[in-house]
Amino acid sequence: MAGPAGRLDAVLVCGGRWHDFDHARLRLLEMLGDHPRVRTRVYQDYDCVPALEQADLLVSYTCDVRPRPAQRDALARFTARGGRWLALHGTNSVIEAPAPGGPRMFSTPRLLGQLAEVLGSQFLAHPPIEPYEVRVTRPDHPLVAGIEPFTVTDELYVCELHGELEVLLHAEYTGPCRGFEEGDTAALDGAARPVLYLKRHGLGEVCYFTLGHCRGRYDMQDLGVDDTGRVDRGPWETPEFLTVLGRCLERVVGAERPVTVPAAH
């Protein structure tokens, strides 16, 4: 059940590498602000276990943010007890950057532990950022009802999948993902790439939306690019993305408050 007067407590985790988290954070807070009964606490990483233990919903937009074992346990516990988690873009990523002076090759070690199963996927690679078509897998589902296939400029995620997923949007891609250690083989299986899916875990649910890339001019400096010379807003300027994202937020906000259980000691 919701708190007094119907209040819902939200946790927003927004931070990491190689993206414009200021832009994404502002846009997500604006959208959460459209729901007056939601009160949001904001973090850059998963050092938010006490807030998570009391939260009704979690929204995450990260890249290469690696929760520690106790934090992974808290995230799994939050979902299992009935929490709703809207996970965006690189939440499922663990990415090792190339060594200085070495080949420009990124690796994606399996360091999420049980969280990959909770989320339903782990990022492996993506082809170059360019426009691609997103197709509707389940046109009868309320999250995507009335949405026609649309073109978006984003990172097309190729992921290792875990568990049973209810895929609502997908993209087609078979080809190399250059610059990633597994990029020459990960995307050659001919499978559809989930773009939006639902994944049950215990009493709760993860709603995973792989779209959401954005990057400012100064977000690649740790890779030796002081100024990219451009600002990329990607899907944040695509009406279909914003419509579906708004519906996903409605879904997690509409969830009843999960039963609070004591934190493990």
CSV table of C-alpha atoms in Angstrom, one decimal:
chain,number,residue,atom,x,y,z
A,1,MET,CA,0.0,0.0,0.0
A,2,ALA,CA,1.1,3.6,-0.6
A,3,GLY,CA,2.1,5.7,2.4
A,4,PRO,CA,0.0,8.4,4.1
A,5,ALA,CA,-2.2,10.3,1.7
A,6,GLY,CA,-1.1,8.0,-1.1
A,7,ARG,CA,2.6,9.1,-1.1
A,8,LEU,CA,5.0,7.0,-3.1
A,9,ASP,CA,8.7,7.0,-2.5
A,10,ALA,CA,11.0,6.8,-5.5
A,11,VAL,CA,14.7,6.3,-5.9
A,12,LEU,CA,16.4,7.6,-9.0
A,13,VAL,CA,19.9,6.3,-9.7
A,14,CYS,CA,21.5,8.3,-12.6
A,15,GLY,CA,25.3,8.3,-13.2
A,16,GLY,CA,28.2,6.6,-14.7
A,17,ARG,CA,30.4,7.1,-17.8
A,18,TRP,CA,30.2,8.4,-21.4
A,19,HIS,CA,26.7,9.8,-21.3
A,20,ASP,CA,25.0,13.2,-20.5
A,21,PHE,CA,23.6,12.2,-17.1
A,22,ASP,CA,22.7,15.8,-16.3
A,23,HIS,CA,20.3,15.8,-19.3
A,24,ALA,CA,18.8,12.4,-18.5
A,25,ARG,CA,18.5,13.2,-14.8
A,26,LEU,CA,16.7,16.4,-15.5
A,27,ARG,CA,14.3,14.8,-18.0
A,28,LEU,CA,13.5,11.9,-15.7
A,29,LEU,CA,12.9,14.2,-12.8
A,30,GLU,CA,10.6,16.3,-14.9
A,31,MET,CA,8.6,13.2,-15.8
A,32,LEU,CA,8.5,11.9,-12.2
A,33,GLY,CA,7.4,15.4,-11.2
A,34,ASP,CA,4.2,15.0,-13.3
A,35,HIS,CA,3.1,12.5,-10.6
A,36,PRO,CA,2.4,14.7,-7.5
A,37,ARG,CA,2.3,11.8,-5.0
A,38,VAL,CA,5.8,10.7,-5.9
A,39,ARG,CA,8.7,12.0,-3.8
A,40,THR,CA,12.1,11.2,-5.3
A,41,ARG,CA,15.6,10.8,-3.8
A,42,VAL,CA,18.4,11.1,-6.3
A,43,TYR,CA,21.8,9.2,-6.3
A,44,GLN,CA,24.6,8.7,-8.7
A,45,ASP,CA,25.2,5.1,-7.8
A,46,TYR,CA,23.7,2.3,-5.7
A,47,ASP,CA,25.0,3.7,-2.3
A,48,CYS,CA,21.3,4.1,-1.4
A,49,VAL,CA,20.4,0.9,0.4
A,50,PRO,CA,18.5,2.6,3.3
A,51,ALA,CA,16.4,4.5,0.8
A,52,LEU,CA,15.9,1.5,-1.3
A,53,GLU,CA,14.6,-0.5,1.6
A,54,GLN,CA,11.7,2.0,2.0
A,55,ALA,CA,11.1,2.7,-1.7
A,56,ASP,CA,8.0,1.9,-3.7
A,57,LEU,CA,9.8,2.3,-7.1
A,58,LEU,CA,13.2,2.6,-8.6
A,59,VAL,CA,14.3,4.3,-11.8
A,60,SER,CA,17.9,3.8,-13.0
A,61,TYR,CA,19.8,5.3,-15.9
A,62,THR,CA,23.5,4.3,-15.6
A,63,CYS,CA,26.5,3.2,-17.6
A,64,ASP,CA,29.1,1.0,-16.0
A,65,VAL,CA,27.9,1.6,-12.5
A,66,ARG,CA,28.7,-1.6,-10.6
A,67,PRO,CA,26.8,-2.3,-7.4
A,68,ARG,CA,28.8,-4.0,-4.7
A,69,PRO,CA,27.5,-7.4,-3.4
A,70,ALA,CA,25.5,-5.9,-0.6
A,71,GLN,CA,23.9,-3.5,-3.0
A,72,ARG,CA,23.1,-6.2,-5.5
A,73,ASP,CA,21.4,-8.1,-2.6
A,74,ALA,CA,19.4,-5.0,-1.8
A,75,LEU,CA,18.3,-4.5,-5.4
A,76,ALA,CA,17.3,-8.2,-5.7
A,77,ARG,CA,15.5,-7.9,-2.3
A,78,PHE,CA,13.7,-4.7,-3.4
A,79,THR,CA,12.3,-6.4,-6.5
A,80,ALA,CA,11.5,-9.7,-4.9
A,81,ARG,CA,9.4,-8.1,-2.2
A,82,GLY,CA,7.2,-6.4,-4.9
A,83,GLY,CA,9.2,-3.4,-5.9
A,84,ARG,CA,8.9,-2.0,-9.5
A,85,TRP,CA,12.1,-1.1,-11.3
A,86,LEU,CA,12.3,0.9,-14.5
A,87,ALA,CA,15.8,0.3,-15.8
A,88,LEU,CA,17.0,2.4,-18.7
A,89,HIS,CA,19.7,2.2,-21.3
A,90,GLY,CA,23.1,1.1,-19.7
A,91,THR,CA,21.8,-0.1,-16.3
A,92,ASN,CA,22.8,-3.7,-17.4
A,93,SER,CA,26.3,-2.7,-18.4
A,94,VAL,CA,29.7,-3.5,-17.0
A,95,ILE,CA,32.3,-2.1,-19.4
A,96,GLU,CA,36.1,-2.2,-19.2
A,97,ALA,CA,37.7,0.6,-21.3
A,98,PRO,CA,40.8,0.0,-23.4
A,99,ALA,CA,44.1,0.2,-21.7
A,100,PRO,CA,46.0,3.4,-22.5
A,101,GLY,CA,48.1,2.9,-25.6
A,102,GLY,CA,46.5,-0.5,-26.3
A,103,PRO,CA,44.0,-1.6,-28.9
A,104,ARG,CA,40.7,0.4,-28.8
A,105,MET,CA,38.7,-2.7,-27.6
A,106,PHE,CA,36.1,-2.7,-24.9
A,107,SER,CA,35.3,-5.8,-22.8
A,108,THR,CA,32.1,-6.6,-20.9
A,109,PRO,CA,33.0,-8.9,-17.9
A,110,ARG,CA,30.2,-10.7,-16.2
A,111,LEU,CA,30.4,-8.9,-12.8
A,112,LEU,CA,26.7,-8.3,-12.1
A,113,GLY,CA,26.2,-11.5,-10.2
A,114,GLN,CA,22.6,-12.3,-9.6
A,115,LEU,CA,21.6,-8.9,-10.8
A,116,ALA,CA,21.8,-10.0,-14.4
A,117,GLU,CA,19.1,-12.6,-13.7
A,118,VAL,CA,17.0,-9.9,-11.9
A,119,LEU,CA,17.3,-7.5,-14.8
A,120,GLY,CA,17.0,-10.2,-17.4
A,121,SER,CA,20.0,-9.1,-19.5
A,122,GLN,CA,23.6,-8.0,-19.5
A,123,PHE,CA,25.0,-5.6,-22.2
A,124,LEU,CA,27.6,-7.1,-24.5
A,125,ALA,CA,28.1,-4.7,-27.4
A,126,HIS,CA,26.5,-2.3,-29.9
A,127,PRO,CA,27.1,-1.4,-33.5
A,128,PRO,CA,27.9,2.3,-34.4
A,129,ILE,CA,25.3,4.8,-33.3
A,130,GLU,CA,23.0,5.4,-36.2
A,131,PRO,CA,19.3,5.4,-37.0
A,132,TYR,CA,17.5,2.0,-36.8
A,133,GLU,CA,14.0,0.8,-36.8
A,134,VAL,CA,12.2,-0.3,-33.6
A,135,ARG,CA,9.4,-2.7,-34.1
A,136,VAL,CA,6.4,-3.5,-32.0
A,137,THR,CA,6.5,-7.1,-30.7
A,138,ARG,CA,3.2,-7.0,-28.7
A,139,PRO,CA,0.9,-4.4,-30.2
A,140,ASP,CA,-1.9,-5.5,-27.8
A,141,HIS,CA,0.1,-4.5,-24.7
A,142,PRO,CA,-0.9,-1.2,-23.1
A,143,LEU,CA,2.7,0.1,-22.9
A,144,VAL,CA,3.0,0.0,-26.7
A,145,ALA,CA,-0.6,0.1,-27.9
A,146,GLY,CA,-1.0,2.4,-30.9
A,147,ILE,CA,2.7,2.7,-31.5
A,148,GLU,CA,3.8,2.1,-35.0
A,149,PRO,CA,7.4,1.0,-36.0
A,150,PHE,CA,9.6,4.0,-35.5
A,151,THR,CA,13.2,5.1,-36.3
A,152,VAL,CA,15.5,6.2,-33.5
A,153,THR,CA,19.1,7.2,-33.4
A,154,ASP,CA,20.6,5.3,-30.4
A,155,GLU,CA,22.9,2.5,-29.4
A,156,LEU,CA,21.3,-0.8,-30.6
A,157,TYR,CA,22.0,-3.0,-27.6
A,158,VAL,CA,23.1,-6.6,-28.1
A,159,CYS,CA,22.7,-8.4,-24.8
A,160,GLU,CA,23.1,-11.7,-23.1
A,161,LEU,CA,19.6,-12.6,-22.0
A,162,HIS,CA,18.5,-14.2,-18.7
A,163,GLY,CA,15.2,-15.8,-17.7
A,164,GLU,CA,11.8,-15.4,-19.2
A,165,LEU,CA,11.2,-12.0,-20.8
A,166,GLU,CA,8.0,-10.5,-22.1
A,167,VAL,CA,9.3,-8.5,-25.0
A,168,LEU,CA,7.2,-5.6,-26.1
A,169,LEU,CA,9.6,-3.8,-28.6
A,170,HIS,CA,12.5,-5.2,-30.5
A,171,ALA,CA,15.0,-4.4,-33.3
A,172,GLU,CA,16.6,-6.6,-35.9
A,173,TYR,CA,20.4,-6.6,-36.2
A,174,THR,CA,22.8,-9.3,-37.4
A,175,GLY,CA,26.4,-8.0,-37.9
A,176,PRO,CA,29.6,-7.0,-36.2
A,177,CYS,CA,29.8,-4.6,-33.2
A,178,ARG,CA,33.4,-3.4,-33.8
A,179,GLY,CA,35.3,-2.2,-30.8
A,180,PHE,CA,33.9,-4.8,-28.4
A,181,GLU,CA,35.8,-8.0,-27.6
A,182,GLU,CA,32.6,-10.1,-28.2
A,183,GLY,CA,31.3,-7.8,-30.9
A,184,ASP,CA,32.3,-10.1,-33.8
A,185,THR,CA,30.2,-13.0,-32.5
A,186,ALA,CA,27.5,-11.6,-30.1
A,187,ALA,CA,25.3,-10.2,-32.9
A,188,LEU,CA,25.6,-13.0,-35.4
A,189,ASP,CA,23.0,-15.3,-33.9
A,190,GLY,CA,20.1,-13.8,-35.9
A,191,ALA,CA,18.0,-13.2,-32.9
A,192,ALA,CA,15.7,-10.2,-32.4
A,193,ARG,CA,17.2,-7.6,-30.0
A,194,PRO,CA,14.8,-6.8,-27.1
A,195,VAL,CA,14.3,-3.0,-26.8
A,196,LEU,CA,11.6,-3.0,-24.2
A,197,TYR,CA,10.6,-5.9,-22.0
A,198,LEU,CA,9.1,-6.9,-18.7
A,199,LYS,CA,10.7,-9.4,-16.3
A,200,ARG,CA,9.2,-10.8,-13.2
A,201,HIS,CA,11.3,-11.4,-10.1
A,202,GLY,CA,9.6,-12.6,-7.0
A,203,LEU,CA,6.6,-10.4,-6.3
A,204,GLY,CA,8.1,-7.5,-8.3
A,205,GLU,CA,8.8,-6.5,-11.8
A,206,VAL,CA,11.6,-5.0,-13.9
A,207,CYS,CA,10.6,-2.9,-16.9
A,208,TYR,CA,13.7,-2.6,-19.1
A,209,PHE,CA,14.0,0.0,-21.9
A,210,THR,CA,17.3,-0.1,-23.7
A,211,LEU,CA,16.8,3.2,-25.4
A,212,GLY,CA,17.9,6.5,-23.9
A,213,HIS,CA,21.4,7.4,-25.2
A,214,CYS,CA,22.5,11.0,-24.9
A,215,ARG,CA,25.9,12.6,-24.8
A,216,GLY,CA,27.3,16.0,-24.3
A,217,ARG,CA,30.5,17.5,-25.7
A,218,TYR,CA,32.6,16.8,-22.6
A,219,ASP,CA,31.5,13.3,-21.7
A,220,MET,CA,34.3,11.3,-23.3
A,221,GLN,CA,37.3,13.0,-21.7
A,222,ASP,CA,38.4,9.8,-19.9
A,223,LEU,CA,38.9,8.3,-23.4
A,224,GLY,CA,41.1,11.1,-24.5
A,225,VAL,CA,38.4,13.1,-26.3
A,226,ASP,CA,38.4,16.5,-24.6
A,227,ASP,CA,35.5,17.9,-26.7
A,228,THR,CA,33.4,15.8,-29.1
A,229,GLY,CA,32.2,18.9,-30.8
A,230,ARG,CA,28.6,17.9,-30.7
A,231,VAL,CA,25.6,17.3,-28.5
A,232,ASP,CA,23.7,14.1,-29.0
A,233,ARG,CA,20.1,13.9,-27.7
A,234,GLY,CA,19.3,10.7,-29.6
A,235,PRO,CA,15.8,9.3,-28.6
A,236,TRP,CA,15.1,12.1,-26.2
A,237,GLU,CA,13.9,14.0,-29.4
A,238,THR,CA,11.8,11.0,-30.7
A,239,PRO,CA,8.1,11.3,-29.9
A,240,GLU,CA,7.5,7.5,-29.7
A,241,PHE,CA,10.3,7.0,-27.2
A,242,LEU,CA,8.9,9.8,-25.0
A,243,THR,CA,5.4,8.4,-25.2
A,244,VAL,CA,6.5,4.8,-24.3
A,245,LEU,CA,8.8,6.1,-21.5
A,246,GLY,CA,5.9,8.0,-20.0
A,247,ARG,CA,3.8,4.9,-20.0
A,248,CYS,CA,6.6,2.9,-18.4
A,249,LEU,CA,6.7,5.5,-15.6
A,250,GLU,CA,3.0,5.3,-15.2
A,251,ARG,CA,3.3,1.6,-14.8
A,252,VAL,CA,5.9,1.8,-12.0
A,253,VAL,CA,4.1,4.7,-10.3
A,254,GLY,CA,0.8,2.7,-10.4
A,255,ALA,CA,2.2,-0.2,-8.4
A,256,GLU,CA,1.1,-0.7,-4.9
A,257,ARG,CA,3.7,-0.2,-2.1
A,258,PRO,CA,5.6,-3.4,-1.4
A,259,VAL,CA,5.7,-4.8,2.0
A,260,THR,CA,8.7,-3.5,3.9
A,261,VAL,CA,11.0,-6.2,5.3
A,262,PRO,CA,13.9,-5.6,7.7
A,263,ALA,CA,17.3,-5.2,6.1
A,264,ALA,CA,19.7,-8.1,6.4
A,265,HIS,CA,22.5,-7.7,8.9
